[in-house]
Amino acid sequence: PGHTESIAALSELLDQRGRYDELAEVLEQQATRVGAAGDSEQAGALWARVADLAETRLRDTDKAIAAYRKVVELRPDNLALDALARLYLAQDRPDAAAKHLEQRLENTPESERVAILLKLARARIAADQREKAVQALDTAFGEAPRNGEVRKLLIRLHRERDDKPGLARTLATAATAVGDPTTDRKSTRLNSSH
């Protein structure tokens, strides 16, 4: 089990013949055996291949999700977590997507955090969890107050929730960070209404 060259040769043969079900089965068996032997890195790589095959060739979302979950169980993998979030959102399961996006944040490089926080906020909105969405957006806004997408969504949620103190705080921070005179006027007008 796990002989890389043998797996590659068999994979190529089955792939060329379009026998994707068989290929997925062989890769699953190999991943299970390699994992049982203690090689979580190779097992994770094999499960990732199963997941990709299930998603792209077999169009079997449930099988892809199960395989990506195996990858994540074996080792931290941002691509697998991104795929899980995407697939769960496509199945209209934003709670599950949010769970994986939160896990994704644990190993996310600084340069990607705001984008992941924004995805997390959108998943929370889709799950009708506005408070958690605001928390994710507040974090993203604190890290990138000049990000227009984060700022606009956060302002919208503050308005929807009639959170005047949160709105005032966000507008004041945005006015300072962006230097937009119209944002500054809105902030001043809101603060003077209290």
PDB file of C-alpha atoms in Angstrom:
ATOM      1  CA  PRO A   1       0.000   0.000   0.000  1.00  0.00           C
ATOM      2  CA  GLY A   2       1.042   3.535  -0.715  1.00  0.00           C
ATOM      3  CA  HIS A   3       3.657   2.734  -3.349  1.00  0.00           C
ATOM      4  CA  THR A   4       3.689   6.095  -5.079  1.00  0.00           C
ATOM      5  CA  GLU A   5       4.787   4.918  -8.531  1.00  0.00           C
ATOM      6  CA  SER A   6       2.225   2.087  -8.611  1.00  0.00           C
ATOM      7  CA  ILE A   7      -0.576   4.413  -7.550  1.00  0.00           C
ATOM      8  CA  ALA A   8       0.484   6.956 -10.174  1.00  0.00           C
ATOM      9  CA  ALA A   9       0.590   4.339 -12.953  1.00  0.00           C
ATOM     10  CA  LEU A  10      -2.772   2.863 -12.027  1.00  0.00           C
ATOM     11  CA  SER A  11      -4.280   6.337 -11.641  1.00  0.00           C
ATOM     12  CA  GLU A  12      -3.074   7.366 -15.076  1.00  0.00           C
ATOM     13  CA  LEU A  13      -4.420   4.181 -16.673  1.00  0.00           C
ATOM     14  CA  LEU A  14      -7.872   4.466 -15.052  1.00  0.00           C
ATOM     15  CA  ASP A  15      -8.033   8.201 -15.729  1.00  0.00           C
ATOM     16  CA  GLN A  16      -7.204   7.739 -19.422  1.00  0.00           C
ATOM     17  CA  ARG A  17      -9.963   5.148 -19.726  1.00  0.00           C
ATOM     18  CA  GLY A  18     -12.486   7.363 -17.934  1.00  0.00           C
ATOM     19  CA  ARG A  19     -12.964   4.819 -15.159  1.00  0.00           C
ATOM     20  CA  TYR A  20     -13.304   7.444 -12.454  1.00  0.00           C
ATOM     21  CA  ASP A  21     -15.434   5.374 -10.073  1.00  0.00           C
ATOM     22  CA  GLU A  22     -12.767   2.671  -9.986  1.00  0.00           C
ATOM     23  CA  LEU A  23     -10.012   5.247  -9.633  1.00  0.00           C
ATOM     24  CA  ALA A  24     -11.772   6.851  -6.684  1.00  0.00           C
ATOM     25  CA  GLU A  25     -12.232   3.446  -5.059  1.00  0.00           C
ATOM     26  CA  VAL A  26      -8.551   2.533  -5.491  1.00  0.00           C
ATOM     27  CA  LEU A  27      -7.437   5.899  -4.107  1.00  0.00           C
ATOM     28  CA  GLU A  28      -9.807   5.554  -1.123  1.00  0.00           C
ATOM     29  CA  GLN A  29      -8.434   2.091  -0.335  1.00  0.00           C
ATOM     30  CA  GLN A  30      -4.869   3.324  -0.596  1.00  0.00           C
ATOM     31  CA  ALA A  31      -5.587   6.389   1.539  1.00  0.00           C
ATOM     32  CA  THR A  32      -7.160   4.227   4.230  1.00  0.00           C
ATOM     33  CA  ARG A  33      -4.238   1.774   4.251  1.00  0.00           C
ATOM     34  CA  VAL A  34      -1.581   4.475   4.219  1.00  0.00           C
ATOM     35  CA  GLY A  35      -3.366   6.339   7.009  1.00  0.00           C
ATOM     36  CA  ALA A  36      -3.609   3.159   9.090  1.00  0.00           C
ATOM     37  CA  ALA A  37       0.147   2.686   8.575  1.00  0.00           C
ATOM     38  CA  GLY A  38       0.695   6.130  10.117  1.00  0.00           C
ATOM     39  CA  ASP A  39       1.609   8.225   7.068  1.00  0.00           C
ATOM     40  CA  SER A  40      -0.941  11.002   7.496  1.00  0.00           C
ATOM     41  CA  GLU A  41       0.774  13.262   4.956  1.00  0.00           C
ATOM     42  CA  GLN A  42       0.484  10.770   2.082  1.00  0.00           C
ATOM     43  CA  ALA A  43      -2.970   9.657   3.234  1.00  0.00           C
ATOM     44  CA  GLY A  44      -4.082  13.299   3.208  1.00  0.00           C
ATOM     45  CA  ALA A  45      -2.708  13.756  -0.309  1.00  0.00           C
ATOM     46  CA  LEU A  46      -4.575  10.644  -1.495  1.00  0.00           C
ATOM     47  CA  TRP A  47      -7.834  11.776   0.127  1.00  0.00           C
ATOM     48  CA  ALA A  48      -7.361  15.165  -1.561  1.00  0.00           C
ATOM     49  CA  ARG A  49      -7.135  13.378  -4.918  1.00  0.00           C
ATOM     50  CA  VAL A  50     -10.302  11.423  -4.106  1.00  0.00           C
ATOM     51  CA  ALA A  51     -12.062  14.681  -3.205  1.00  0.00           C
ATOM     52  CA  ASP A  52     -10.966  16.421  -6.394  1.00  0.00           C
ATOM     53  CA  LEU A  53     -11.974  13.419  -8.491  1.00  0.00           C
ATOM     54  CA  ALA A  54     -15.359  13.188  -6.764  1.00  0.00           C
ATOM     55  CA  GLU A  55     -16.007  16.891  -7.265  1.00  0.00           C
ATOM     56  CA  THR A  56     -14.730  17.398 -10.796  1.00  0.00           C
ATOM     57  CA  ARG A  57     -15.161  14.052 -12.569  1.00  0.00           C
ATOM     58  CA  LEU A  58     -17.874  12.213 -10.668  1.00  0.00           C
ATOM     59  CA  ARG A  59     -19.881  15.314  -9.736  1.00  0.00           C
ATOM     60  CA  ASP A  60     -20.534  13.655  -6.373  1.00  0.00           C
ATOM     61  CA  THR A  61     -20.631  16.481  -3.845  1.00  0.00           C
ATOM     62  CA  ASP A  62     -21.282  14.250  -0.837  1.00  0.00           C
ATOM     63  CA  LYS A  63     -18.314  12.033  -1.685  1.00  0.00           C
ATOM     64  CA  ALA A  64     -16.144  15.119  -2.225  1.00  0.00           C
ATOM     65  CA  ILE A  65     -17.176  16.533   1.142  1.00  0.00           C
ATOM     66  CA  ALA A  66     -16.458  13.239   2.898  1.00  0.00           C
ATOM     67  CA  ALA A  67     -13.006  13.036   1.301  1.00  0.00           C
ATOM     68  CA  TYR A  68     -12.138  16.677   2.070  1.00  0.00           C
ATOM     69  CA  ARG A  69     -13.183  16.056   5.677  1.00  0.00           C
ATOM     70  CA  LYS A  70     -10.729  13.135   5.804  1.00  0.00           C
ATOM     71  CA  VAL A  71      -7.978  15.447   4.541  1.00  0.00           C
ATOM     72  CA  VAL A  72      -8.719  17.959   7.297  1.00  0.00           C
ATOM     73  CA  GLU A  73      -8.835  15.225   9.950  1.00  0.00           C
ATOM     74  CA  LEU A  74      -5.351  14.093   8.941  1.00  0.00           C
ATOM     75  CA  ARG A  75      -3.616  17.450   8.569  1.00  0.00           C
ATOM     76  CA  PRO A  76      -4.365  21.166   8.401  1.00  0.00           C
ATOM     77  CA  ASP A  77      -5.091  21.977   4.771  1.00  0.00           C
ATOM     78  CA  ASN A  78      -6.391  25.375   3.703  1.00  0.00           C
ATOM     79  CA  LEU A  79      -7.364  24.204   0.217  1.00  0.00           C
ATOM     80  CA  ALA A  80      -9.513  21.426   1.689  1.00  0.00           C
ATOM     81  CA  LEU A  81     -11.117  23.845   4.164  1.00  0.00           C
ATOM     82  CA  ASP A  82     -11.842  26.305   1.342  1.00  0.00           C
ATOM     83  CA  ALA A  83     -13.374  23.498  -0.712  1.00  0.00           C
ATOM     84  CA  LEU A  84     -15.523  22.348   2.221  1.00  0.00           C
ATOM     85  CA  ALA A  85     -16.809  25.881   2.758  1.00  0.00           C
ATOM     86  CA  ARG A  86     -17.553  26.287  -0.966  1.00  0.00           C
ATOM     87  CA  LEU A  87     -19.337  22.933  -1.216  1.00  0.00           C
ATOM     88  CA  TYR A  88     -21.378  23.480   1.941  1.00  0.00           C
ATOM     89  CA  LEU A  89     -22.458  26.913   0.691  1.00  0.00           C
ATOM     90  CA  ALA A  90     -23.477  25.342  -2.624  1.00  0.00           C
ATOM     91  CA  GLN A  91     -25.624  22.892  -0.630  1.00  0.00           C
ATOM     92  CA  ASP A  92     -27.176  25.816   1.250  1.00  0.00           C
ATOM     93  CA  ARG A  93     -25.507  24.754   4.513  1.00  0.00           C
ATOM     94  CA  PRO A  94     -23.946  28.037   5.646  1.00  0.00           C
ATOM     95  CA  ASP A  95     -23.517  26.868   9.260  1.00  0.00           C
ATOM     96  CA  ALA A  96     -21.229  24.054   8.134  1.00  0.00           C
ATOM     97  CA  ALA A  97     -19.395  26.414   5.780  1.00  0.00           C
ATOM     98  CA  ALA A  98     -18.826  28.887   8.619  1.00  0.00           C
ATOM     99  CA  LYS A  99     -17.414  26.151  10.850  1.00  0.00           C
ATOM    100  CA  HIS A 100     -14.771  25.328   8.247  1.00  0.00           C
ATOM    101  CA  LEU A 101     -14.008  28.981   7.558  1.00  0.00           C
ATOM    102  CA  GLU A 102     -13.402  29.516  11.274  1.00  0.00           C
ATOM    103  CA  GLN A 103     -11.038  26.555  11.225  1.00  0.00           C
ATOM    104  CA  ARG A 104      -9.412  28.047   8.123  1.00  0.00           C
ATOM    105  CA  LEU A 105      -8.644  31.246  10.029  1.00  0.00           C
ATOM    106  CA  GLU A 106      -6.431  29.315  12.444  1.00  0.00           C
ATOM    107  CA  ASN A 107      -3.795  28.691   9.747  1.00  0.00           C
ATOM    108  CA  THR A 108      -4.437  31.622   7.461  1.00  0.00           C
ATOM    109  CA  PRO A 109      -1.529  33.862   6.498  1.00  0.00           C
ATOM    110  CA  GLU A 110      -1.975  37.516   7.459  1.00  0.00           C
ATOM    111  CA  SER A 111      -2.395  38.490   3.789  1.00  0.00           C
ATOM    112  CA  GLU A 112      -5.515  36.279   3.433  1.00  0.00           C
ATOM    113  CA  ARG A 113      -7.256  36.918   6.765  1.00  0.00           C
ATOM    114  CA  VAL A 114      -9.549  39.741   5.645  1.00  0.00           C
ATOM    115  CA  ALA A 115     -10.800  37.765   2.631  1.00  0.00           C
ATOM    116  CA  ILE A 116     -11.534  34.723   4.820  1.00  0.00           C
ATOM    117  CA  LEU A 117     -13.226  36.881   7.465  1.00  0.00           C
ATOM    118  CA  LEU A 118     -15.402  38.383   4.729  1.00  0.00           C
ATOM    119  CA  LYS A 119     -16.376  34.887   3.508  1.00  0.00           C
ATOM    120  CA  LEU A 120     -17.092  33.909   7.107  1.00  0.00           C
ATOM    121  CA  ALA A 121     -19.311  36.959   7.601  1.00  0.00           C
ATOM    122  CA  ARG A 122     -21.262  36.159   4.435  1.00  0.00           C
ATOM    123  CA  ALA A 123     -21.750  32.565   5.573  1.00  0.00           C
ATOM    124  CA  ARG A 124     -22.983  33.834   8.941  1.00  0.00           C
ATOM    125  CA  ILE A 125     -25.413  36.198   7.188  1.00  0.00           C
ATOM    126  CA  ALA A 126     -26.697  33.309   5.069  1.00  0.00           C
ATOM    127  CA  ALA A 127     -27.168  31.298   8.291  1.00  0.00           C
ATOM    128  CA  ASP A 128     -29.092  34.244   9.742  1.00  0.00           C
ATOM    129  CA  GLN A 129     -26.437  34.770  12.411  1.00  0.00           C
ATOM    130  CA  ARG A 130     -26.077  38.530  12.126  1.00  0.00           C
ATOM    131  CA  GLU A 131     -24.305  38.979  15.483  1.00  0.00           C
ATOM    132  CA  LYS A 132     -21.554  36.512  14.526  1.00  0.00           C
ATOM    133  CA  ALA A 133     -21.332  38.135  11.098  1.00  0.00           C
ATOM    134  CA  VAL A 134     -20.773  41.528  12.745  1.00  0.00           C
ATOM    135  CA  GLN A 135     -18.044  40.010  14.936  1.00  0.00           C
ATOM    136  CA  ALA A 136     -16.213  38.657  11.884  1.00  0.00           C
ATOM    137  CA  LEU A 137     -16.598  41.962  10.056  1.00  0.00           C
ATOM    138  CA  ASP A 138     -15.448  43.966  13.101  1.00  0.00           C
ATOM    139  CA  THR A 139     -12.288  41.862  13.158  1.00  0.00           C
ATOM    140  CA  ALA A 140     -11.763  42.314   9.409  1.00  0.00           C
ATOM    141  CA  PHE A 141     -12.464  46.048   9.671  1.00  0.00           C
ATOM    142  CA  GLY A 142      -9.955  46.349  12.517  1.00  0.00           C
ATOM    143  CA  GLU A 143      -7.332  44.700  10.325  1.00  0.00           C
ATOM    144  CA  ALA A 144      -8.231  46.565   7.123  1.00  0.00           C
ATOM    145  CA  PRO A 145     -10.325  49.701   7.740  1.00  0.00           C
ATOM    146  CA  ARG A 146      -9.730  50.850   4.155  1.00  0.00           C
ATOM    147  CA  ASN A 147     -11.339  47.724   2.670  1.00  0.00           C
ATOM    148  CA  GLY A 148     -14.516  49.072   1.068  1.00  0.00           C
ATOM    149  CA  GLU A 149     -16.288  45.736   0.839  1.00  0.00           C
ATOM    150  CA  VAL A 150     -15.835  45.007   4.549  1.00  0.00           C
ATOM    151  CA  ARG A 151     -16.753  48.556   5.524  1.00  0.00           C
ATOM    152  CA  LYS A 152     -19.939  48.651   3.430  1.00  0.00           C
ATOM    153  CA  LEU A 153     -21.174  45.283   4.670  1.00  0.00           C
ATOM    154  CA  LEU A 154     -20.431  46.180   8.288  1.00  0.00           C
ATOM    155  CA  ILE A 155     -22.249  49.511   7.945  1.00  0.00           C
ATOM    156  CA  ARG A 156     -25.211  47.758   6.316  1.00  0.00           C
ATOM    157  CA  LEU A 157     -25.455  45.254   9.169  1.00  0.00           C
ATOM    158  CA  HIS A 158     -25.211  47.985  11.801  1.00  0.00           C
ATOM    159  CA  ARG A 159     -28.064  49.806  10.061  1.00  0.00           C
ATOM    160  CA  GLU A 160     -30.194  46.665   9.731  1.00  0.00           C
ATOM    161  CA  ARG A 161     -29.716  45.933  13.425  1.00  0.00           C
ATOM    162  CA  ASP A 162     -30.287  49.601  14.339  1.00  0.00           C
ATOM    163  CA  ASP A 163     -26.944  49.558  16.157  1.00  0.00           C
ATOM    164  CA  LYS A 164     -26.278  53.306  16.277  1.00  0.00           C
ATOM    165  CA  PRO A 165     -23.193  53.123  18.539  1.00  0.00           C
ATOM    166  CA  GLY A 166     -21.633  50.433  16.303  1.00  0.00           C
ATOM    167  CA  LEU A 167     -22.512  52.425  13.200  1.00  0.00           C
ATOM    168  CA  ALA A 168     -21.042  55.620  14.661  1.00  0.00           C
ATOM    169  CA  ARG A 169     -17.840  53.807  15.665  1.00  0.00           C
ATOM    170  CA  THR A 170     -17.501  52.243  12.212  1.00  0.00           C
ATOM    171  CA  LEU A 171     -18.159  55.509  10.384  1.00  0.00           C
ATOM    172  CA  ALA A 172     -15.692  57.392  12.593  1.00  0.00           C
ATOM    173  CA  THR A 173     -12.991  54.800  12.002  1.00  0.00           C
ATOM    174  CA  ALA A 174     -13.757  54.746   8.285  1.00  0.00           C
ATOM    175  CA  ALA A 175     -13.589  58.555   8.091  1.00  0.00           C
ATOM    176  CA  THR A 176     -10.176  58.513   9.697  1.00  0.00           C
ATOM    177  CA  ALA A 177      -8.857  55.604   7.650  1.00  0.00           C
ATOM    178  CA  VAL A 178     -10.271  56.580   4.290  1.00  0.00           C
ATOM    179  CA  GLY A 179     -10.406  60.333   4.615  1.00  0.00           C
ATOM    180  CA  ASP A 180     -13.608  60.512   2.580  1.00  0.00           C
ATOM    181  CA  PRO A 181     -15.341  63.841   3.338  1.00  0.00           C
ATOM    182  CA  THR A 182     -18.835  62.398   2.788  1.00  0.00           C
ATOM    183  CA  THR A 183     -18.170  59.584   5.247  1.00  0.00           C
ATOM    184  CA  ASP A 184     -16.861  62.170   7.705  1.00  0.00           C
ATOM    185  CA  ARG A 185     -20.053  64.252   7.350  1.00  0.00           C
ATOM    186  CA  LYS A 186     -22.278  61.197   7.895  1.00  0.00           C
ATOM    187  CA  SER A 187     -20.338  60.349  11.033  1.00  0.00           C
ATOM    188  CA  THR A 188     -20.596  63.909  12.352  1.00  0.00           C
ATOM    189  CA  ARG A 189     -24.313  64.051  11.561  1.00  0.00           C
ATOM    190  CA  LEU A 190     -24.948  60.710  13.290  1.00  0.00           C
ATOM    191  CA  ASN A 191     -22.945  61.711  16.386  1.00  0.00           C
ATOM    192  CA  SER A 192     -24.767  65.053  16.694  1.00  0.00           C
ATOM    193  CA  SER A 193     -28.140  63.279  16.645  1.00  0.00           C
ATOM    194  CA  HIS A 194     -27.431  61.639  20.032  1.00  0.00           C
TER     195      HIS A 194
END
